[in-house]
Amino acid sequence: MTSRSRSSLGAGVALSTAAALTTWICILSWRGFTDAPSLFLSPLLGLALLVAGIGAVGRWSRLGVASVLLLQLLTGAMALSWVVVGSPLPVGSTWDALLVAFAQARDGAVVYASPVPTAEAAVEPLLVGGGLLCLVLVDLLACGLRRVPLAGLPLLAVYSVPVSLLATDLTWWVFALSALGFVAMLYLQESEQVARWGRSLGEDGPDPLAATSGLGVHTATVRLNALAVGGVATALAVVVPLAVPTLDVQLFDVGRGPGGDTKISVDNPMTDLVRDLNRPDDTPLLAVRTDQVEPEYLRISVLNRFSQNEWSPGDREIPLENRPDGDMPTLTGVSQSVPRRTLDYRLEAYETFSSRWLPTFAPVSRVEAAGDWRYDESTMDFLAGDPDLDLTGATWSMTAVDLDLSAQELADAPSSVGMVSASYTDLPSDMPPLIRQLANQVTAGAPTRFQKAVALQDWFREEFDYSLRNVPPGNGTDELEEFLSPDGDYARTGYCEQFASAMAVMARQLGIPARVAVGFLRPQRIAEGVYEYSSDDLHAWPELFIAGSGWVRFEPTPPARAGAVPAYTREAVDLEQPEPSGPSGRAEDQLPDRNGEPTAAPDELDPEADDEAGAVDAGFPWGTLLGVLLGALALVALVLAPRAVRRRRREHRLAAGPEAIWDELRDTARDLGLPYPDHRSPRETGAGLVGHLGSPLDDRPRPSHGAGQAPEAVDSLHRLVGDVERLRYAPVGADESRPDRQEDGRRVAQALHDGATPQARRRATWLPRTLLRPTRRTDVVAGPETESLGYRDGVVDLVR
Amino acid sequence: MERVRTNVERVIEGKPEVVSSALVVLLAEGHLLIEDVPGVGKTMLSKALARSIDSTVRRIQFTPDLLPSDVTGVSVFNQDTRQFEFRPGGVFANIVVGDEINRASPKTQSALLECMEERQVTVDNATYQLETPFMVIATQNPVEMEGTYTLPEAQRDRFMVRTSMGYPVEAAELAMIAGHTEGNPLDDLEHVTDAAEIRKLTAIVGQVFVAEAVQRYTVALTSATRRTDELVLGASPRATLHLVRAAKAYAALQGRDYVLPDDVRTLAPRVLTHRLLPSVEASMNERSTDEILQRLVATVPVPDGTRG
């Protein structure tokens, strides 16, 4: 009895510890929640061991599941209280302190974005408490209820929380370790289960099985197999997604827009932009009907305020009468001398498009839209006045002004001081010096404001790489510094958000009024005169104010994403231009041509540029290729492994004694799906096997089998039966070694193969049953009540 | 032993299993009970076996008026010597054929059965050892027949093997007509061995090795008969002994010096069936003890462990 209890305590401790540590490893993925993760991870490690210990000992002393759970929760709560307020008994003032701590943690979590600065708000109580609940839950499922597979669900939830709440990438090693931990839990649980079944009925029987360790699976091979399968599965899970482009899929979109459905919402244009560009699927959002060849740069909103953290639309105070019900105010800052023409559009938002902003082509001269839309006179973007107003399904018409800007006029423009609000050159007081320095350095050779802007644009397009992946979202000063710095972590790699923000910030740094526009880059033509914008077309670009020309659009995003730059930025400018610039013409003619693409098929460029942007930038995708190769290799290894393991086992056994050969025959029969009786004598079993022997010459789909088919194999089988019988039942020393025994074993195994159907043979070769479900040898016959008969005193031995 | 077998089979045609049972019992120093309807050759088998061995053979025809003293012997007063002298009864022989044993009164039956177990006869305080080999071949009619007394369980238990002849197959019956109508085939039988040789052989049988695994298996089998719900009376420890002993003889007959579980399995129905009593439920389901035993044998696992 003692040995049995000790073994189950060992197994219980092993499983509980594995469960607790796996949960803790999973919780490692919460590191991003605060800037000092060790503050909650270290207490949680202690709690993990506490929960595991209580669980193991409680179950060992045969406490009920509920009692163990209660004990764990109570002790855990005391430990939590001790961690948070320094006293394990939350009574009186301690209780109040605990409540305060949790309230503060909650407030901190609400106020601050992750990672929460620990100095500002201590959110650890929440994290430790949540972690404790997870630990107890996993322990309950895995060890208490013995449903290890079910325990994977809370583990997955633990792991998914940061995926959905933090926009950071997942750490692969946390995943790999968690997966391995989970595999270990499964292994421990299953092997203990096996051991439990395998125990001898007699408590004090001579069978040593009960006295062994808690690991029920005893053969090294089986353990090795389990290890190999678990390891390969984890490796595959880590490696294969590298080659699949959906690793970035966000599992749960909690807290960021409408989760679940494919509706795309634009509230805060910039943050939504990031998410929508990262969508794995391209959702059509908006249709435009126009006579223009290709309507580009459909503006949704304008971000005019740059604070330390981000570009934002700022506070808008819009008069009630600013309704889009006809002609708009005259264009700000545009000289009457600029040649222009008007273009008419009809726009229709799809049901998938939800926005508080009304997209328009800028500059706009007339808009007619139903609903309480208001325009901001300084930015000329349209915002919903009614909180319930949404763009979904709306149709509206508008007229845009197409200015034919010339580079010469732009370059000759006078100072814009006083023409627009001073807020367009506002910058935070503590701008990193790097930004100013770079702005001056890049524009050193450009005499005018316009040329400085062009210099910036070209610098971005040539020196930077476009990528949507592995780029931290954000456009605050820190992110921009990181983005601009040539040796930062994300050295000069980013996407439109960073390019537009950076250029606008640098322009402001140079004294040029600048703002960031968010909208759609280029549509896809779906019919004659009808174009469609989708989520992949979302874009951001800077607009700079040049006196006489108004707000002028620039395109700093590299060619991988934005094919062409505005025509006027390439005229009469002899800075480095890769392509010879064509004669100045009207914008609608110029833009597609510069792209080098036929205008009929511009749609091919966009989705590809978007999807493959990361790969294109990185040159040939060696990493992906390597990943695919490794994955394929692992897959091949996985496919070949059962066959190889089975073969090695066969050779090993055939070279060993009669018992091993007999085991091999048993496994061969089982691999082939033949009935193999359990616990029958060798002779009986042999007689059964004879009926399944087949001839090697028989290659019909259903080969005939029986004693007559393979007389040699029958003789071999009989010899083997004799060997096994002698070994088992004859007096010691009676078994003789035969040189041809191995040959006999091989012949019988082959004859068994020959007698099976091709399907069974294939199965036996590639997916042997005995590997998947190894048979344990039970040497113990169900024990009869032998004591009362005096069997142990050797009644049978008296027979002479 | 092969010679004995062929000799007997000259007379009893088409019944190798029955003949081998008889030889097994002979070598295992047990006693054989042959149960069947009249006229299938029970007596012929016993006689043929007895005739094949050069030994003393007595035949006792059991009738309702047979007295125990007829079996064991009796002390008679000798007028000449003026002393009681012992007149040995029918059991004083190497092979005793007890014909239609269940027709005698229980008292007489038990007199014989005592001799079978003790291998000695005690009359008037004097104990007389019986010869070795000593084997009783008893025949009996099925209990349903008229004029029979049921053999009590305790006495059935003393027989090592019960077998039944069964009707011969047609071919064997045809051959029988040819052989038996011309004269008594027993007359042609010659002795092929003698008592001394049988004694030697039984000594050899005693040395046949029984591995621990086989011992366990045997015990598992007999104890399974005690545990099942379908039997009210299971096999006795004596049955276990008999089974092992018979298995040893069987192994020796096969030319092996060790016992296989298969030997035990083969002999189990012959050795155990007549000792078992089916429960009321089993009887009502018309399940014979034979069937019940077969199922038990099929369920008890054969130990595949090696020795030790």
PDB file of N, CA and C in Angstrom, chain A residues 323-363:
ATOM      1  N   ARG A 323     -23.108  72.641 -43.455  1.00  0.00           N
ATOM      2  CA  ARG A 323     -23.688  71.393 -43.947  1.00  0.00           C
ATOM      3  C   ARG A 323     -23.258  71.168 -45.391  1.00  0.00           C
ATOM      4  N   PRO A 324     -23.054  69.931 -45.772  1.00  0.00           N
ATOM      5  CA  PRO A 324     -22.698  69.648 -47.162  1.00  0.00           C
ATOM      6  C   PRO A 324     -23.953  69.638 -48.041  1.00  0.00           C
ATOM      7  N   ASP A 325     -24.516  70.797 -48.258  1.00  0.00           N
ATOM      8  CA  ASP A 325     -25.768  70.821 -48.999  1.00  0.00           C
ATOM      9  C   ASP A 325     -25.620  71.654 -50.279  1.00  0.00           C
ATOM     10  N   GLY A 326     -24.439  71.710 -50.809  1.00  0.00           N
ATOM     11  CA  GLY A 326     -24.283  72.452 -52.052  1.00  0.00           C
ATOM     12  C   GLY A 326     -22.869  72.937 -52.198  1.00  0.00           C
ATOM     13  N   ASP A 327     -22.717  74.189 -52.629  1.00  0.00           N
ATOM     14  CA  ASP A 327     -21.376  74.708 -52.887  1.00  0.00           C
ATOM     15  C   ASP A 327     -20.626  74.917 -51.589  1.00  0.00           C
ATOM     16  N   MET A 328     -19.356  74.717 -51.672  1.00  0.00           N
ATOM     17  CA  MET A 328     -18.494  74.852 -50.513  1.00  0.00           C
ATOM     18  C   MET A 328     -17.792  76.209 -50.586  1.00  0.00           C
ATOM     19  N   PRO A 329     -17.166  76.593 -49.479  1.00  0.00           N
ATOM     20  CA  PRO A 329     -16.409  77.852 -49.514  1.00  0.00           C
ATOM     21  C   PRO A 329     -15.281  77.782 -50.538  1.00  0.00           C
ATOM     22  N   THR A 330     -14.799  78.911 -50.932  1.00  0.00           N
ATOM     23  CA  THR A 330     -13.699  78.932 -51.900  1.00  0.00           C
ATOM     24  C   THR A 330     -12.479  78.280 -51.286  1.00  0.00           C
ATOM     25  N   LEU A 331     -11.621  77.838 -52.169  1.00  0.00           N
ATOM     26  CA  LEU A 331     -10.461  77.081 -51.708  1.00  0.00           C
ATOM     27  C   LEU A 331      -9.514  77.982 -50.924  1.00  0.00           C
ATOM     28  N   THR A 332      -9.006  77.469 -49.829  1.00  0.00           N
ATOM     29  CA  THR A 332      -8.129  78.252 -48.963  1.00  0.00           C
ATOM     30  C   THR A 332      -6.763  78.390 -49.618  1.00  0.00           C
ATOM     31  N   GLY A 333      -6.336  79.604 -49.754  1.00  0.00           N
ATOM     32  CA  GLY A 333      -4.945  79.846 -50.134  1.00  0.00           C
ATOM     33  C   GLY A 333      -4.609  79.544 -51.566  1.00  0.00           C
ATOM     34  N   VAL A 334      -5.606  79.253 -52.403  1.00  0.00           N
ATOM     35  CA  VAL A 334      -5.293  78.940 -53.793  1.00  0.00           C
ATOM     36  C   VAL A 334      -5.462  80.196 -54.635  1.00  0.00           C
ATOM     37  N   SER A 335      -4.458  80.541 -55.352  1.00  0.00           N
ATOM     38  CA  SER A 335      -4.493  81.733 -56.174  1.00  0.00           C
ATOM     39  C   SER A 335      -5.444  81.523 -57.351  1.00  0.00           C
ATOM     40  N   GLN A 336      -6.116  82.580 -57.725  1.00  0.00           N
ATOM     41  CA  GLN A 336      -7.075  82.478 -58.822  1.00  0.00           C
ATOM     42  C   GLN A 336      -6.385  82.141 -60.135  1.00  0.00           C
ATOM     43  N   SER A 337      -5.078  82.369 -60.182  1.00  0.00           N
ATOM     44  CA  SER A 337      -4.369  82.179 -61.451  1.00  0.00           C
ATOM     45  C   SER A 337      -4.092  80.717 -61.759  1.00  0.00           C
ATOM     46  N   VAL A 338      -4.270  79.848 -60.768  1.00  0.00           N
ATOM     47  CA  VAL A 338      -3.970  78.427 -61.005  1.00  0.00           C
ATOM     48  C   VAL A 338      -5.012  77.831 -61.936  1.00  0.00           C
ATOM     49  N   PRO A 339      -4.571  77.205 -63.049  1.00  0.00           N
ATOM     50  CA  PRO A 339      -5.549  76.617 -63.955  1.00  0.00           C
ATOM     51  C   PRO A 339      -6.273  75.463 -63.253  1.00  0.00           C
ATOM     52  N   ARG A 340      -7.513  75.320 -63.547  1.00  0.00           N
ATOM     53  CA  ARG A 340      -8.288  74.302 -62.828  1.00  0.00           C
ATOM     54  C   ARG A 340      -9.430  73.803 -63.678  1.00  0.00           C
ATOM     55  N   ARG A 341      -9.913  72.659 -63.287  1.00  0.00           N
ATOM     56  CA  ARG A 341     -11.135  72.157 -63.885  1.00  0.00           C
ATOM     57  C   ARG A 341     -11.899  71.421 -62.793  1.00  0.00           C
ATOM     58  N   THR A 342     -13.157  71.122 -63.017  1.00  0.00           N
ATOM     59  CA  THR A 342     -13.943  70.447 -61.987  1.00  0.00           C
ATOM     60  C   THR A 342     -14.281  69.034 -62.444  1.00  0.00           C
ATOM     61  N   LEU A 343     -14.375  68.180 -61.468  1.00  0.00           N
ATOM     62  CA  LEU A 343     -14.688  66.772 -61.742  1.00  0.00           C
ATOM     63  C   LEU A 343     -15.850  66.357 -60.838  1.00  0.00           C
ATOM     64  N   ASP A 344     -16.790  65.642 -61.399  1.00  0.00           N
ATOM     65  CA  ASP A 344     -17.968  65.234 -60.630  1.00  0.00           C
ATOM     66  C   ASP A 344     -17.830  63.768 -60.206  1.00  0.00           C
ATOM     67  N   TYR A 345     -18.312  63.500 -59.002  1.00  0.00           N
ATOM     68  CA  TYR A 345     -18.258  62.128 -58.496  1.00  0.00           C
ATOM     69  C   TYR A 345     -19.580  61.787 -57.829  1.00  0.00           C
ATOM     70  N   ARG A 346     -19.912  60.529 -57.935  1.00  0.00           N
ATOM     71  CA  ARG A 346     -20.982  59.992 -57.085  1.00  0.00           C
ATOM     72  C   ARG A 346     -20.368  58.882 -56.257  1.00  0.00           C
ATOM     73  N   LEU A 347     -20.573  58.946 -54.979  1.00  0.00           N
ATOM     74  CA  LEU A 347     -19.948  57.946 -54.109  1.00  0.00           C
ATOM     75  C   LEU A 347     -21.025  57.160 -53.372  1.00  0.00           C
ATOM     76  N   GLU A 348     -20.686  55.919 -53.111  1.00  0.00           N
ATOM     77  CA  GLU A 348     -21.617  55.070 -52.366  1.00  0.00           C
ATOM     78  C   GLU A 348     -20.811  54.210 -51.395  1.00  0.00           C
ATOM     79  N   ALA A 349     -21.167  54.317 -50.135  1.00  0.00           N
ATOM     80  CA  ALA A 349     -20.489  53.486 -49.131  1.00  0.00           C
ATOM     81  C   ALA A 349     -21.214  52.159 -49.023  1.00  0.00           C
ATOM     82  N   TYR A 350     -20.452  51.081 -48.919  1.00  0.00           N
ATOM     83  CA  TYR A 350     -21.054  49.753 -48.772  1.00  0.00           C
ATOM     84  C   TYR A 350     -21.489  49.539 -47.321  1.00  0.00           C
ATOM     85  N   GLU A 351     -22.223  48.464 -47.130  1.00  0.00           N
ATOM     86  CA  GLU A 351     -22.667  48.133 -45.770  1.00  0.00           C
ATOM     87  C   GLU A 351     -21.487  47.792 -44.866  1.00  0.00           C
ATOM     88  N   THR A 352     -20.372  47.417 -45.508  1.00  0.00           N
ATOM     89  CA  THR A 352     -19.206  47.013 -44.720  1.00  0.00           C
ATOM     90  C   THR A 352     -18.447  48.207 -44.180  1.00  0.00           C
ATOM     91  N   PHE A 353     -18.807  49.398 -44.616  1.00  0.00           N
ATOM     92  CA  PHE A 353     -18.005  50.563 -44.272  1.00  0.00           C
ATOM     93  C   PHE A 353     -18.731  51.408 -43.242  1.00  0.00           C
ATOM     94  N   SER A 354     -18.148  51.480 -42.087  1.00  0.00           N
ATOM     95  CA  SER A 354     -18.744  52.285 -41.035  1.00  0.00           C
ATOM     96  C   SER A 354     -17.778  53.405 -40.719  1.00  0.00           C
ATOM     97  N   SER A 355     -18.248  54.634 -40.802  1.00  0.00           N
ATOM     98  CA  SER A 355     -17.322  55.734 -40.562  1.00  0.00           C
ATOM     99  C   SER A 355     -18.065  56.937 -40.031  1.00  0.00           C
ATOM    100  N   ARG A 356     -17.354  57.655 -39.183  1.00  0.00           N
ATOM    101  CA  ARG A 356     -17.911  58.925 -38.686  1.00  0.00           C
ATOM    102  C   ARG A 356     -17.475  60.071 -39.599  1.00  0.00           C
ATOM    103  N   TRP A 357     -16.743  59.739 -40.626  1.00  0.00           N
ATOM    104  CA  TRP A 357     -16.230  60.737 -41.551  1.00  0.00           C
ATOM    105  C   TRP A 357     -16.785  60.479 -42.939  1.00  0.00           C
ATOM    106  N   LEU A 358     -16.996  61.570 -43.676  1.00  0.00           N
ATOM    107  CA  LEU A 358     -17.518  61.442 -45.035  1.00  0.00           C
ATOM    108  C   LEU A 358     -16.350  61.643 -46.002  1.00  0.00           C
ATOM    109  N   PRO A 359     -15.964  60.599 -46.734  1.00  0.00           N
ATOM    110  CA  PRO A 359     -14.812  60.742 -47.620  1.00  0.00           C
ATOM    111  C   PRO A 359     -15.119  61.675 -48.793  1.00  0.00           C
ATOM    112  N   THR A 360     -14.157  62.498 -49.134  1.00  0.00           N
ATOM    113  CA  THR A 360     -14.296  63.399 -50.278  1.00  0.00           C
ATOM    114  C   THR A 360     -12.955  63.518 -50.978  1.00  0.00           C
ATOM    115  N   PHE A 361     -13.024  63.917 -52.249  1.00  0.00           N
ATOM    116  CA  PHE A 361     -11.790  64.215 -52.966  1.00  0.00           C
ATOM    117  C   PHE A 361     -11.456  65.681 -52.697  1.00  0.00           C
ATOM    118  N   ALA A 362     -10.202  65.952 -52.363  1.00  0.00           N
ATOM    119  CA  ALA A 362      -9.821  67.315 -52.029  1.00  0.00           C
ATOM    120  C   ALA A 362      -9.060  67.930 -53.204  1.00  0.00           C
ATOM    121  N   PRO A 363      -9.138  69.197 -53.403  1.00  0.00           N
ATOM    122  CA  PRO A 363     -10.057  70.131 -52.759  1.00  0.00           C
ATOM    123  C   PRO A 363     -11.471  70.010 -53.328  1.00  0.00           C
TER     124      PRO A 363
END
